[in-house]
Amino acid sequence: MDSDVDRGSGTGRSRIADVAALAGVSPATVSRSLSGQGNVSAQTRERVRDAARRLSYVPSPLASGLASGRTRTIGVVVPFLTRWYFGSVVSGVTRVMEAAGYDVLLYHLGSAADRDRFFARMPLARRVDGVLSLCMPLTEDHTLALRALDIPLVSVGSRMAGLPSVCIDDVAAAHAAVNHLINLGHENIAFVGGIPDDPGFGFVSSELRLRGYRSAMGAAGLAPPSALEVFGRYGIDGGATAMARLLSGARLPTAVFAEYDELAFGALWSLRRAGLAIPQDVSVVGLDDHEMAEVLDLTTVGQDAASQGSLAATMLLETLDGRSDTPPTDIVLPTELRVRGTTAPPRRGVGVVPST
Amino acid sequence: MDSDVDRGSGTGRSRIADVAALAGVSPATVSRSLSGQGNVSAQTRERVRDAARRLSYVPSPLASGLASGRTRTIGVVVPFLTRWYFGSVVSGVTRVMEAAGYDVLLYHLGSAADRDRFFARMPLARRVDGVLSLCMPLTEDHTLALRALDIPLVSVGSRMAGLPSVCIDDVAAAHAAVNHLINLGHENIAFVGGIPDDPGFGFVSSELRLRGYRSAMGAAGLAPPSALEVFGRYGIDGGATAMARLLSGARLPTAVFAEYDELAFGALWSLRRAGLAIPQDVSVVGLDDHEMAEVLDLTTVGQDAASQGSLAATMLLETLDGRSDTPPTDIVLPTELRVRGTTAPPRRGVGVVPST
DNA sequence: CTGAAAGCGCTTACAG
DNA sequence: CTGAAAGCGCTTACAG
């Protein structure tokens, strides 16, 4: 903290008039000196800054936002906070925003009910300069409402019509995962996906990854019976549940592609509980390269979530600062297959019979 | 979204005067009708609400905050976002705050530099009605600066002098973990802890858990050589690194207590890479009951992080709404040992010799 | 129950 | 380069 002034008198309790008085100038000059906007003689500025420091003056963000029309705050809307992807993205976002002196308002809408309440109240209106929407499953009405805010919007993790975005190519990532299995010689490949608790709260990326799975299978001439597409709730337990369903089926697949790593973790768990050997009995591949993937030796297709967050934040800032000469773009970040220990060629001969 | 009015004209673009005009009342009456404060005839109120709905009027949070002195916003300060504990706490916090109609400002200060910049700028001043500090490693000056804000403060995850808090008893939790190992017959028990990248950015809970380890060992007459206390960075990789150090030591412990689960995950990884069997060669116990703990079959001492968040949020709200008849308290949530597959009695006879 | 007025604490044309 | 003044959009005593 600062040296020896204003101890105990309270940070942020003095107003611009106090600083003006102490520095012997007008409030207008204080404002200009502190913001760096407008011409102020170097000498005056120093005097003002000194006074401000003495009084631990911090301009009221509310007042300056109201007067200037810029809040220097952005809103981030997320469906989850405890999933790896979202935590990492938000982490990347805050890092960039804090460095730029922006505050971030976090809206955590984990269900359709939360989301609808949010849109009814619209706490974003006149409160933020821009919005980052992380994979939020939005209806057309929601999107319209967001647009009606008339402030810059960036979508991360999924594309939204007419909006700049930063994401990965989900279809291609799924292809990479499934092709890896196909190249190893697998034919009987299952898909483990996440489904929402609420109808209408499903992620676009889930759809795309499912589509990628199907098309990779199709391209290899392996039309999967739909019994091989199983779903569980988002999160680790959902992967376990979905895998359990597969284990209770007539014929166990030799390989599994989980839409994202946390589902794969759950799947691994179910497989181990069932006494199956990985990858000998069943291969498993995920998507994310979650920090636990290496610990569990999971083969996966990696994406860089934190970079998605910081890139999206940077795009938003550029638009806000008006230094965006480039038109809104869609940035597609690369993904990369990381082969680890949970995938191997299928066993020759007879298929495995589930032990449960 | 709402029915059929104001499509396209933009949410939040109308001001209180517009609503007043449409309803044929004064702005003051609009304010009273919408806020529910002050006496307004039921009839008038309905008319105003109708007008507001038609115009999709949402009061400017900045203006009303400035005028009323209440921002209906709280600040949450966290050192990490991608660690299980913090994600879970923040999740609990947002759930409560959103239900109460409060917004949450997220400050993610992952390093001493971030933290110092934050305190220099003090973006919290006049911007929030209250603050939740999650385990932030704060110096006395920081604490004073926070106090100088003169708004309600709640600490979660660690106690701060004179502040209400909600946490667990870290010493007791560590005792439970270590005593479990001792009761199994272990004597040669190591401690795996996390250390900060920056000096002065270490967590209080880490200290307490280390203290708990030492006192449990001491109480059992097992004074551990300090070579058995090893540290790595926060996170999974840090646990792996710390465990590797143990593996390169002269004598391998028969059991390991990791200060929290993510470190334990890393430790498990190192052990497996070294070809050691768990729990036969080495037992491992963590602290948290992280959602991955079950997947990895990790014995651990569980805590409920989300509840810590929602409880702290509730405490803060009660203070803010002035309905706190109870003086500031320290809530201590229970922890519970969950015995799973990574702990067992030590092997009889000769100690294991590391294979690396 | 309702309105006119002052005020919250800034910023920014507008003059000079 | 600097200041006086208006205004941002609300809320809340104060009257009536």
XYZ file of C-alpha atoms (C1' of nucleotides) in Angstrom:
744
model
C 0.000 0.000 0.000
C 0.910 3.598 -0.231
C 3.175 5.420 2.112
C 1.830 7.367 4.994
C -1.099 9.497 4.008
C -4.771 9.138 4.687
C -4.344 6.162 6.974
C -7.659 5.227 8.370
C -9.556 8.047 6.788
C -10.738 5.579 4.218
C -9.922 4.939 0.606
C -12.329 6.415 -1.825
C -14.091 8.625 0.680
C -12.905 11.885 -0.835
C -14.555 13.421 -3.840
C -13.218 15.246 -6.806
C -13.999 18.571 -5.185
C -11.675 17.762 -2.297
C -8.840 17.066 -4.662
C -9.628 20.208 -6.615
C -9.559 22.261 -3.443
C -6.292 20.780 -2.265
C -4.653 21.269 -5.642
C -6.140 24.707 -6.110
C -7.799 23.926 -9.430
C -11.301 23.184 -10.696
C -12.892 19.756 -10.669
C -12.722 19.781 -14.459
C -8.983 20.056 -14.323
C -8.759 17.273 -11.796
C -10.783 15.075 -14.091
C -8.564 15.882 -17.058
C -5.352 15.446 -15.125
C -6.295 12.080 -13.784
C -7.834 10.653 -16.914
C -5.092 11.863 -19.213
C -7.731 13.235 -21.574
C -7.551 16.863 -22.575
C -4.684 19.273 -22.299
C -3.282 19.979 -18.908
C 0.103 21.502 -18.215
C 2.570 19.013 -16.873
C 2.970 21.117 -13.799
C -0.721 21.262 -12.970
C -1.117 17.570 -13.619
C 1.603 16.775 -11.159
C 0.048 18.968 -8.533
C -3.312 17.288 -9.033
C -1.887 13.797 -8.961
C -0.145 14.648 -5.784
C -3.293 15.893 -4.166
C -5.172 12.829 -5.330
C -2.525 10.584 -3.864
C -2.601 12.420 -0.579
C -6.331 11.958 -0.301
C -6.299 8.397 -1.705
C -8.760 9.694 -4.170
C -10.351 7.117 -6.455
C -12.967 8.469 -8.859
C -16.384 6.948 -8.373
C -16.832 4.459 -11.182
C -20.563 4.971 -11.063
C -20.353 8.703 -11.424
C -17.768 8.646 -14.156
C -19.617 5.912 -15.970
C -22.829 7.848 -15.820
C -21.209 11.043 -16.986
C -19.061 9.575 -19.718
C -21.276 6.767 -20.903
C -18.419 4.294 -20.586
C -18.416 1.946 -17.648
C -15.042 0.297 -18.236
C -16.730 -2.922 -17.298
C -17.557 -5.939 -19.371
C -19.992 -8.741 -18.718
C -19.113 -12.404 -19.005
C -21.911 -14.903 -19.284
C -21.129 -18.544 -18.534
C -23.217 -21.686 -18.135
C -20.700 -23.349 -15.816
C -17.833 -22.312 -13.660
C -16.533 -25.611 -12.440
C -15.972 -27.204 -15.831
C -12.388 -26.980 -16.963
C -13.162 -25.246 -20.204
C -15.099 -22.391 -18.653
C -12.779 -21.821 -15.744
C -9.877 -21.612 -18.145
C -11.626 -19.248 -20.529
C -12.750 -16.914 -17.755
C -9.259 -16.989 -16.363
C -7.880 -15.858 -19.719
C -10.505 -13.160 -19.950
C -9.895 -11.662 -16.527
C -6.168 -11.560 -17.071
C -6.548 -9.387 -20.161
C -9.306 -7.242 -18.734
C -7.539 -6.530 -15.488
C -4.412 -5.493 -17.321
C -6.529 -3.080 -19.359
C -8.123 -1.617 -16.269
C -11.524 -3.090 -16.973
C -13.742 -4.739 -14.421
C -15.567 -7.928 -15.160
C -19.072 -8.748 -14.106
C -19.705 -12.469 -13.949
C -23.079 -13.968 -14.763
C -23.301 -17.634 -14.049
C -26.387 -19.045 -15.689
C -26.334 -22.763 -15.127
C -29.888 -23.569 -16.093
C -32.635 -22.450 -18.409
C -34.412 -20.918 -15.414
C -31.348 -18.879 -14.446
C -30.964 -17.776 -17.996
C -34.552 -16.691 -18.403
C -34.510 -14.786 -15.143
C -31.377 -13.080 -16.330
C -32.893 -12.011 -19.607
C -36.014 -10.804 -17.877
C -34.013 -8.590 -15.575
C -31.364 -7.686 -18.128
C -28.809 -6.537 -15.574
C -26.374 -5.923 -18.405
C -28.271 -2.938 -19.743
C -26.254 0.262 -19.358
C -23.950 -1.470 -16.997
C -21.276 -2.836 -19.276
C -19.448 -1.656 -22.356
C -19.315 -5.079 -23.921
C -20.263 -8.706 -23.441
C -18.502 -12.033 -23.771
C -20.829 -14.969 -24.147
C -19.210 -18.314 -23.413
C -21.010 -21.111 -25.203
C -24.288 -19.948 -23.751
C -27.167 -21.845 -25.273
C -29.302 -18.923 -26.418
C -32.560 -18.877 -28.273
C -33.125 -16.410 -31.036
C -35.014 -14.154 -28.654
C -32.108 -14.136 -26.250
C -29.731 -13.252 -29.012
C -32.001 -10.435 -30.087
C -32.169 -9.142 -26.561
C -28.403 -9.181 -26.344
C -28.113 -7.363 -29.631
C -30.671 -4.804 -28.501
C -28.151 -3.779 -25.860
C -26.330 -2.275 -28.786
C -22.870 -2.899 -27.388
C -20.034 -5.022 -28.720
C -20.509 -8.727 -28.268
C -18.065 -11.560 -28.737
C -18.964 -15.200 -28.617
C -16.403 -17.685 -27.397
C -16.627 -21.418 -27.816
C -19.424 -21.303 -30.312
C -20.285 -19.228 -33.300
C -23.258 -16.937 -33.196
C -24.714 -15.606 -36.393
C -23.270 -12.218 -37.287
C -21.108 -11.982 -34.191
C -17.349 -12.085 -33.954
C -16.233 -15.215 -32.202
C -13.288 -17.270 -31.149
C -13.563 -21.018 -31.021
C -12.140 -24.234 -32.360
C -13.405 -26.264 -35.265
C -15.428 -28.762 -33.276
C -16.231 -30.954 -36.225
C -12.587 -31.195 -37.216
C -11.542 -31.881 -33.637
C -14.029 -34.728 -33.420
C -12.762 -36.026 -36.749
C -9.232 -36.069 -35.426
C -10.293 -38.073 -32.395
C -12.405 -40.583 -34.280
C -9.947 -40.961 -37.146
C -7.231 -41.756 -34.648
C -9.353 -44.678 -33.478
C -10.192 -45.732 -37.018
C -6.548 -45.617 -37.988
C -5.756 -47.902 -35.090
C -8.149 -50.397 -36.620
C -11.281 -49.791 -34.571
C -14.650 -50.185 -36.228
C -16.959 -50.455 -33.313
C -16.612 -46.941 -31.906
C -19.060 -45.386 -29.476
C -19.830 -41.717 -28.825
C -20.218 -40.442 -25.265
C -21.927 -37.078 -25.101
C -23.289 -34.650 -22.539
C -26.922 -33.638 -22.410
C -28.483 -30.786 -20.499
C -30.768 -31.123 -17.515
C -33.086 -28.617 -19.134
C -34.366 -29.026 -22.620
C -33.165 -26.125 -24.707
C -29.971 -25.805 -22.763
C -27.722 -27.919 -24.963
C -24.413 -26.703 -26.312
C -23.745 -26.090 -29.945
C -20.318 -27.657 -29.619
C -21.913 -30.912 -28.459
C -23.954 -31.074 -31.628
C -20.962 -30.314 -33.773
C -18.822 -32.944 -32.125
C -21.547 -35.513 -32.557
C -21.798 -34.528 -36.177
C -18.025 -34.865 -36.527
C -18.183 -38.338 -35.037
C -20.899 -39.398 -37.437
C -19.234 -38.010 -40.485
C -15.871 -39.541 -39.643
C -17.580 -42.879 -39.159
C -19.522 -42.433 -42.375
C -16.446 -41.493 -44.347
C -14.806 -44.706 -43.209
C -17.843 -46.677 -44.225
C -18.734 -47.381 -40.613
C -22.323 -46.390 -40.121
C -22.701 -46.600 -36.334
C -25.885 -48.019 -34.919
C -27.425 -45.308 -32.827
C -27.176 -47.595 -29.814
C -23.525 -46.601 -29.819
C -24.384 -42.982 -29.142
C -24.902 -42.565 -25.417
C -25.361 -39.518 -23.251
C -25.032 -38.450 -19.662
C -25.209 -35.213 -17.733
C -22.460 -32.704 -18.145
C -19.536 -33.539 -15.969
C -17.647 -36.551 -14.828
C -20.582 -38.458 -13.412
C -22.397 -38.108 -16.719
C -19.539 -39.806 -18.509
C -19.659 -42.614 -15.985
C -23.394 -43.053 -16.458
C -23.192 -43.025 -20.213
C -20.378 -45.567 -20.195
C -22.391 -47.763 -17.847
C -25.160 -47.790 -20.410
C -22.697 -48.993 -23.007
C -21.485 -51.674 -20.622
C -24.979 -53.001 -20.229
C -25.496 -53.202 -23.992
C -25.428 -56.308 -26.123
C -22.052 -55.711 -27.619
C -19.290 -53.630 -26.107
C -17.538 -51.197 -28.458
C -13.788 -51.542 -28.772
C -13.347 -47.789 -28.540
C -15.061 -44.708 -27.188
C -14.866 -41.071 -28.208
C -16.032 -38.762 -25.427
C -17.119 -35.316 -26.481
C -14.889 -33.763 -23.858
C -12.340 -34.919 -21.353
C -14.460 -34.788 -18.243
C -16.871 -37.244 -19.812
C -13.884 -39.385 -20.760
C -12.732 -39.391 -17.139
C -16.099 -40.686 -16.083
C -16.012 -43.284 -18.810
C -12.583 -44.464 -17.677
C -13.909 -44.811 -14.193
C -16.839 -46.976 -15.266
C -14.583 -49.145 -17.388
C -12.144 -49.719 -14.552
C -14.924 -50.536 -12.151
C -16.172 -53.079 -14.625
C -12.744 -54.662 -14.544
C -11.927 -53.850 -18.139
C -8.386 -53.069 -19.179
C -7.628 -49.825 -20.933
C -6.628 -49.699 -23.729
C -6.509 -53.470 -24.200
C -10.235 -54.045 -23.864
C -11.471 -50.580 -24.711
C -9.726 -47.500 -26.066
C -10.836 -44.066 -24.906
C -10.201 -40.677 -26.470
C -11.399 -37.297 -25.238
C -11.339 -33.684 -26.343
C -9.856 -30.733 -24.403
C -6.533 -31.750 -22.952
C -7.852 -30.955 -19.514
C -5.087 -30.636 -16.949
C -6.052 -34.038 -15.570
C -5.724 -35.701 -18.963
C -2.018 -36.171 -18.535
C -2.459 -37.577 -15.047
C -4.928 -40.133 -16.338
C -2.789 -40.718 -19.419
C -5.791 -39.910 -21.574
C -5.400 -39.639 -25.317
C -7.225 -36.498 -26.336
C -7.526 -33.693 -28.836
C -6.166 -30.588 -27.144
C -7.517 -27.076 -27.271
C -6.231 -23.953 -25.553
C -9.142 -22.583 -23.565
C -7.263 -19.807 -21.779
C -6.083 -18.409 -25.095
C -9.627 -18.417 -26.369
C -10.538 -16.264 -23.408
C -7.676 -13.831 -23.747
C -8.107 -13.535 -27.499
C -11.808 -12.853 -27.183
C -11.113 -10.282 -24.487
C -8.545 -8.602 -26.689
C -10.951 -8.483 -29.616
C -13.571 -6.914 -27.424
C -11.151 -4.324 -26.085
C -10.069 -3.396 -29.576
C -13.629 -2.752 -30.560
C -14.301 -0.777 -27.391
C -11.259 1.383 -27.845
C -12.252 2.010 -31.403
C -8.907 0.789 -32.633
C -10.488 -2.089 -34.421
C -9.720 -1.391 -38.057
C -10.479 -4.979 -38.880
C -14.089 -6.015 -39.305
C -15.527 -8.544 -36.860
C -13.933 -11.888 -37.489
C -14.236 -15.477 -36.468
C -11.011 -16.745 -35.038
C -10.578 -20.487 -35.182
C -7.887 -21.810 -32.914
C -6.050 -25.012 -33.760
C -6.529 -28.305 -31.987
C -4.054 -31.115 -31.785
C -4.265 -34.811 -31.177
C -2.233 -35.917 -28.187
C -1.727 -39.618 -28.181
C -1.304 -41.083 -24.727
C -1.967 -44.382 -23.082
C -5.716 -44.878 -23.352
C -5.766 -45.765 -27.031
C -4.325 -48.807 -28.821
C -5.316 -51.116 -31.660
C -8.312 -53.313 -30.876
C -7.764 -56.862 -29.781
C -7.829 -59.325 -32.619
C -10.530 -61.938 -32.697
C -13.601 -62.131 -30.542
C -15.201 -59.056 -29.164
C -15.075 -58.487 -25.467
C -18.099 -59.455 -23.450
C -18.908 -57.072 -20.646
C -18.313 -58.610 -17.283
C -21.342 -56.958 -15.736
C -38.255 -12.850 -23.845
C -41.258 -10.690 -23.430
C -44.197 -10.671 -25.724
C -44.492 -8.279 -28.570
C -43.502 -4.813 -27.522
C -40.416 -2.808 -28.177
C -38.947 -5.312 -30.578
C -35.791 -3.934 -32.036
C -36.031 -0.598 -30.369
C -33.487 -1.806 -27.856
C -33.636 -2.915 -24.272
C -32.615 -0.320 -21.796
C -32.652 2.593 -24.194
C -35.566 4.340 -22.540
C -35.214 6.470 -19.476
C -37.349 6.972 -16.466
C -38.822 10.131 -17.984
C -40.176 8.130 -20.909
C -41.941 5.749 -18.604
C -43.251 8.639 -16.551
C -44.638 10.303 -19.663
C -46.293 7.148 -20.921
C -47.837 6.420 -17.540
C -48.776 10.026 -16.952
C -46.944 10.351 -13.638
C -43.756 11.911 -12.347
C -40.359 10.198 -12.470
C -40.468 9.995 -8.698
C -43.588 7.897 -8.861
C -42.049 5.636 -11.462
C -39.078 5.119 -9.221
C -41.303 4.294 -6.259
C -43.559 2.006 -8.240
C -40.748 -0.019 -9.682
C -38.630 -0.273 -6.572
C -41.500 -1.104 -4.282
C -40.242 1.535 -1.839
C -42.616 4.242 -0.709
C -46.350 4.378 -0.957
C -47.952 4.165 -4.341
C -51.551 3.298 -5.044
C -51.969 -0.155 -6.472
C -53.598 1.321 -9.513
C -50.803 3.749 -10.289
C -48.222 1.096 -9.723
C -49.874 -1.157 -12.243
C -50.032 1.591 -14.793
C -46.355 2.358 -14.290
C -45.316 -1.253 -14.497
C -47.237 -1.587 -17.665
C -45.579 1.394 -19.203
C -42.180 0.126 -18.107
C -42.866 -3.227 -19.684
C -43.990 -1.661 -22.931
C -40.797 0.318 -23.149
C -38.607 -2.518 -21.873
C -37.425 -0.056 -19.318
C -34.571 -1.147 -17.105
C -33.307 1.465 -14.629
C -29.708 2.418 -15.121
C -27.766 0.652 -12.379
C -25.164 3.392 -12.448
C -27.657 6.167 -11.957
C -29.612 4.427 -9.275
C -26.446 3.369 -7.537
C -25.136 6.893 -7.565
C -28.375 8.341 -6.296
C -29.116 5.755 -3.648
C -25.625 4.886 -2.532
C -26.298 1.189 -2.976
C -24.878 -0.549 -5.992
C -26.461 -3.942 -5.517
C -23.152 -5.378 -6.541
C -20.606 -7.299 -4.568
C -16.959 -7.956 -5.295
C -15.350 -11.371 -5.151
C -11.601 -11.576 -4.926
C -9.947 -14.872 -5.825
C -6.362 -16.016 -6.301
C -7.309 -18.804 -8.720
C -10.219 -19.706 -10.873
C -9.174 -23.043 -12.232
C -8.592 -24.751 -8.918
C -11.518 -26.868 -7.819
C -11.964 -25.152 -4.512
C -12.249 -21.655 -5.920
C -14.456 -22.552 -8.850
C -16.814 -24.290 -6.479
C -16.908 -21.438 -3.988
C -17.506 -18.808 -6.653
C -20.213 -20.987 -8.091
C -21.952 -21.103 -4.723
C -21.581 -17.361 -4.347
C -23.054 -16.455 -7.721
C -26.017 -18.716 -7.214
C -27.036 -16.898 -4.048
C -26.242 -13.448 -5.355
C -28.111 -13.878 -8.601
C -31.166 -15.077 -6.760
C -30.999 -11.953 -4.609
C -30.712 -9.702 -7.628
C -27.123 -8.756 -6.936
C -24.396 -8.575 -9.527
C -20.953 -9.948 -8.876
C -17.725 -8.360 -9.897
C -14.919 -10.861 -10.194
C -11.346 -9.959 -9.393
C -8.892 -12.660 -10.236
C -5.574 -11.885 -8.627
C -3.301 -14.806 -9.326
C -0.003 -13.247 -8.337
C 1.457 -10.754 -5.948
C 1.861 -8.336 -8.859
C -1.829 -8.612 -9.793
C -2.762 -8.146 -6.202
C -0.629 -5.067 -5.717
C -1.903 -3.467 -8.897
C -5.407 -4.150 -7.683
C -4.840 -2.497 -4.354
C -3.167 0.472 -5.999
C -6.165 1.020 -8.241
C -8.759 -0.010 -5.699
C -11.513 -0.611 -8.242
C -13.759 -1.747 -5.430
C -14.114 1.725 -3.963
C -17.685 3.000 -4.263
C -18.452 0.280 -6.695
C -19.637 -2.555 -4.503
C -21.774 -2.894 -1.401
C -19.704 -5.704 0.030
C -16.705 -7.922 -0.568
C -16.003 -11.618 -0.376
C -12.337 -12.475 -0.085
C -11.529 -16.065 -0.967
C -8.352 -17.196 0.742
C -6.551 -14.199 -0.624
C -3.079 -13.936 0.861
C -3.230 -10.374 2.128
C -0.694 -8.356 4.014
C -1.738 -6.187 6.879
C -1.732 -3.146 4.611
C -4.051 -4.866 2.189
C -6.405 -5.756 4.951
C -6.391 -2.192 6.156
C -7.118 -0.935 2.665
C -10.041 -3.313 2.418
C -11.342 -2.178 5.756
C -10.965 1.442 4.748
C -13.609 0.765 2.124
C -15.928 0.694 5.077
C -18.255 -1.917 3.613
C -19.120 -5.400 4.831
C -16.433 -7.968 4.260
C -16.565 -11.716 4.589
C -13.585 -13.986 4.334
C -14.055 -17.480 3.000
C -11.554 -20.273 3.283
C -9.400 -18.525 5.801
C -9.956 -16.474 8.868
C -9.079 -12.837 8.887
C -8.723 -10.985 12.135
C -11.934 -9.293 13.145
C -13.844 -10.348 10.047
C -16.714 -12.769 9.762
C -15.647 -15.849 7.891
C -16.692 -19.247 6.729
C -14.137 -21.988 6.460
C -13.204 -25.423 7.652
C -10.900 -26.334 10.486
C -7.790 -26.951 8.425
C -5.745 -28.270 11.305
C -8.438 -30.762 12.227
C -8.875 -31.831 8.630
C -5.155 -32.485 8.328
C -5.283 -34.411 11.590
C -8.020 -36.604 10.212
C -6.003 -37.396 7.119
C -2.760 -38.098 8.928
C -4.394 -40.018 11.747
C -6.043 -42.268 9.205
C -2.583 -43.166 7.938
C -1.214 -43.590 11.434
C -4.108 -45.809 12.379
C -3.346 -47.980 9.378
C 0.106 -48.506 10.842
C 2.145 -45.996 8.860
C 5.036 -44.265 10.524
C 6.969 -42.918 7.645
C 4.473 -40.351 6.364
C 5.376 -37.518 4.019
C 3.679 -34.171 3.511
C 3.132 -32.783 0.024
C 2.354 -29.081 -0.001
C 1.890 -26.247 -2.434
C 4.087 -23.191 -2.478
C 3.491 -19.921 -4.238
C 5.448 -18.638 -7.220
C 5.692 -15.295 -5.468
C 7.016 -14.939 -1.976
C 4.295 -13.492 0.192
C 1.559 -15.183 -1.774
C 1.152 -18.304 0.304
C -2.170 -19.480 1.672
C -3.013 -19.557 5.310
C -4.711 -22.909 4.870
C -1.462 -24.397 3.612
C 0.277 -23.366 6.783
C -2.502 -24.733 8.927
C -2.543 -28.051 7.152
C 1.198 -28.383 7.505
C 0.829 -27.577 11.171
C -1.890 -30.200 11.452
C 0.369 -32.768 9.837
C 3.194 -31.979 12.214
C 1.090 -32.054 15.314
C -0.610 -35.317 14.362
C 2.808 -36.842 13.781
C 4.103 -35.403 17.008
C 1.143 -36.659 18.995
C 1.858 -40.145 17.714
C 5.485 -39.843 18.663
C 6.556 -39.704 15.052
C 8.737 -36.656 14.621
C 9.112 -36.459 10.882
C 12.458 -35.526 9.432
C 11.923 -32.354 7.456
C 13.111 -34.187 4.362
C 9.637 -35.692 4.374
C 8.035 -32.302 3.841
C 8.147 -31.526 0.153
C 6.554 -28.783 -1.894
C 5.595 -28.020 -5.440
C 3.679 -25.310 -7.235
C -0.040 -25.086 -6.745
C -1.833 -27.496 -8.983
C -1.449 -30.977 -10.270
C 2.012 -30.572 -11.717
C 3.262 -29.293 -8.399
C 2.109 -32.471 -6.714
C 3.925 -34.492 -9.334
C 7.107 -32.518 -8.839
C 6.997 -32.771 -5.087
C 6.394 -36.497 -5.230
C 9.294 -36.879 -7.645
C 11.509 -35.263 -5.064
C 10.376 -37.815 -2.537
C 11.065 -40.591 -5.029
C 14.609 -39.416 -5.434
C 15.212 -39.388 -1.698
C 17.128 -41.912 0.309
C 14.148 -43.614 1.791
C 10.652 -43.672 0.351
C 7.805 -42.959 2.762
C 5.097 -45.581 3.001
C 2.401 -42.931 2.912
C 1.797 -39.406 1.714
C -0.608 -36.729 2.864
C -1.177 -34.104 0.206
C -2.463 -30.779 1.406
C -5.233 -30.863 -1.168
C -6.536 -33.253 -3.759
C -4.995 -31.716 -6.829
C -1.558 -32.176 -5.329
C -2.540 -35.750 -4.499
C -3.486 -36.342 -8.139
C -0.069 -35.203 -9.210
C 1.529 -37.393 -6.576
C -0.424 -40.415 -7.796
C 0.781 -39.732 -11.277
C 4.431 -39.629 -10.257
C 4.060 -42.796 -8.246
C 2.482 -44.660 -11.146
C 5.150 -43.475 -13.534
C 7.718 -44.768 -11.124
C 6.058 -48.152 -11.311
C 4.945 -48.142 -7.713
C 1.714 -49.799 -6.683
C -0.903 -47.797 -4.807
C -1.720 -48.429 -2.030
C 0.562 -51.479 -1.697
C 3.826 -49.579 -2.028
C 2.621 -46.138 -1.030
C -0.643 -44.869 0.423
C -1.937 -41.453 -0.591
C -4.527 -39.272 1.098
C -5.725 -35.835 0.007
C -8.012 -33.095 1.257
C -11.037 -31.651 -0.558
C -13.019 -34.469 -2.077
C -12.532 -32.907 -5.472
C -14.915 -34.288 -8.065
C -12.061 -36.270 -9.573
C -11.244 -37.898 -6.262
C -13.840 -40.571 -6.739
C -12.674 -41.261 -10.278
C -9.142 -41.759 -9.065
C -10.399 -43.660 -6.045
C -8.523 -41.246 -3.820
C -8.942 -41.406 -0.066
C -9.467 -37.863 1.102
C -10.950 -35.568 3.708
C -13.972 -33.945 2.130
C -15.121 -30.357 2.388
C -18.099 -28.671 0.792
C -16.719 -25.701 -1.103
C -19.943 -24.644 -2.817
C -21.692 -24.411 0.542
C -18.908 -22.252 1.865
C -19.591 -19.894 -0.998
C -23.326 -19.799 -0.616
C -23.124 -19.436 3.157
C -20.683 -16.574 2.910
C -22.868 -14.906 0.299
C -25.878 -15.284 2.532
C -24.036 -13.792 5.495
C -22.995 -10.853 3.389
C -26.522 -10.288 2.137
C -27.902 -10.360 5.632
C -25.504 -7.664 6.677
C -26.272 -5.593 3.596
C -29.991 -5.810 4.103
C -29.538 -4.845 7.692
C -31.394 -7.915 8.846
C -28.326 -9.235 10.535
C -29.289 -9.292 14.180
C -26.445 -11.660 14.866
C -22.974 -10.220 15.280
C -20.317 -11.227 12.771
C -19.447 -14.854 13.277
C -16.987 -17.444 12.130
C -18.723 -20.399 10.615
C -16.729 -23.584 10.606
C -18.028 -26.226 8.251
C -17.448 -29.898 8.963
C -15.040 -32.112 7.066
C -15.226 -35.843 6.727
C -12.753 -38.579 5.973
C -13.683 -40.598 2.905
C -11.773 -43.798 2.750
C -11.243 -45.064 -0.759
C -8.679 -47.174 -2.536
C -5.454 -45.239 -2.233
C -4.811 -46.020 1.398
C -3.991 -49.348 3.078
C -1.725 -50.633 5.813
C 1.976 -50.466 4.997
C 3.762 -53.530 3.761
C 5.411 -55.462 6.481
C 9.129 -55.873 6.416
C 11.666 -54.063 4.324
C 10.979 -50.578 3.043
C 10.487 -50.060 -0.632
C 13.419 -48.811 -2.618
C 12.521 -46.317 -5.299
C 12.958 -47.767 -8.767
C 14.240 -44.560 -10.220
C -50.528 9.095 -2.399
C -47.890 12.235 -5.554
C -44.697 15.896 -7.418
C -40.897 19.484 -7.703
C -36.399 19.913 -6.502
C -32.012 18.879 -4.925
C -28.299 15.973 -5.123
C -25.328 11.650 -5.990
C -20.021 12.558 -8.277
C -18.376 12.727 -12.167
C -17.234 14.366 -17.579
C -17.242 17.252 -21.433
C -18.566 20.546 -24.768
C -18.298 25.516 -24.640
C -15.951 29.778 -23.708
C -12.095 32.283 -22.809
C -4.278 25.527 -20.679
C -8.316 26.236 -17.461
C -13.053 27.081 -15.507
C -18.257 27.525 -15.151
C -22.065 25.082 -16.361
C -24.887 21.610 -17.992
C -26.008 17.030 -17.927
C -25.629 11.774 -17.247
C -30.316 9.074 -14.993
C -31.663 8.058 -11.140
C -33.543 8.475 -5.686
C -35.263 10.632 -1.767
C -36.233 13.913 1.707
C -39.521 17.662 1.726
C -44.028 19.576 0.884
C -48.619 19.189 0.029
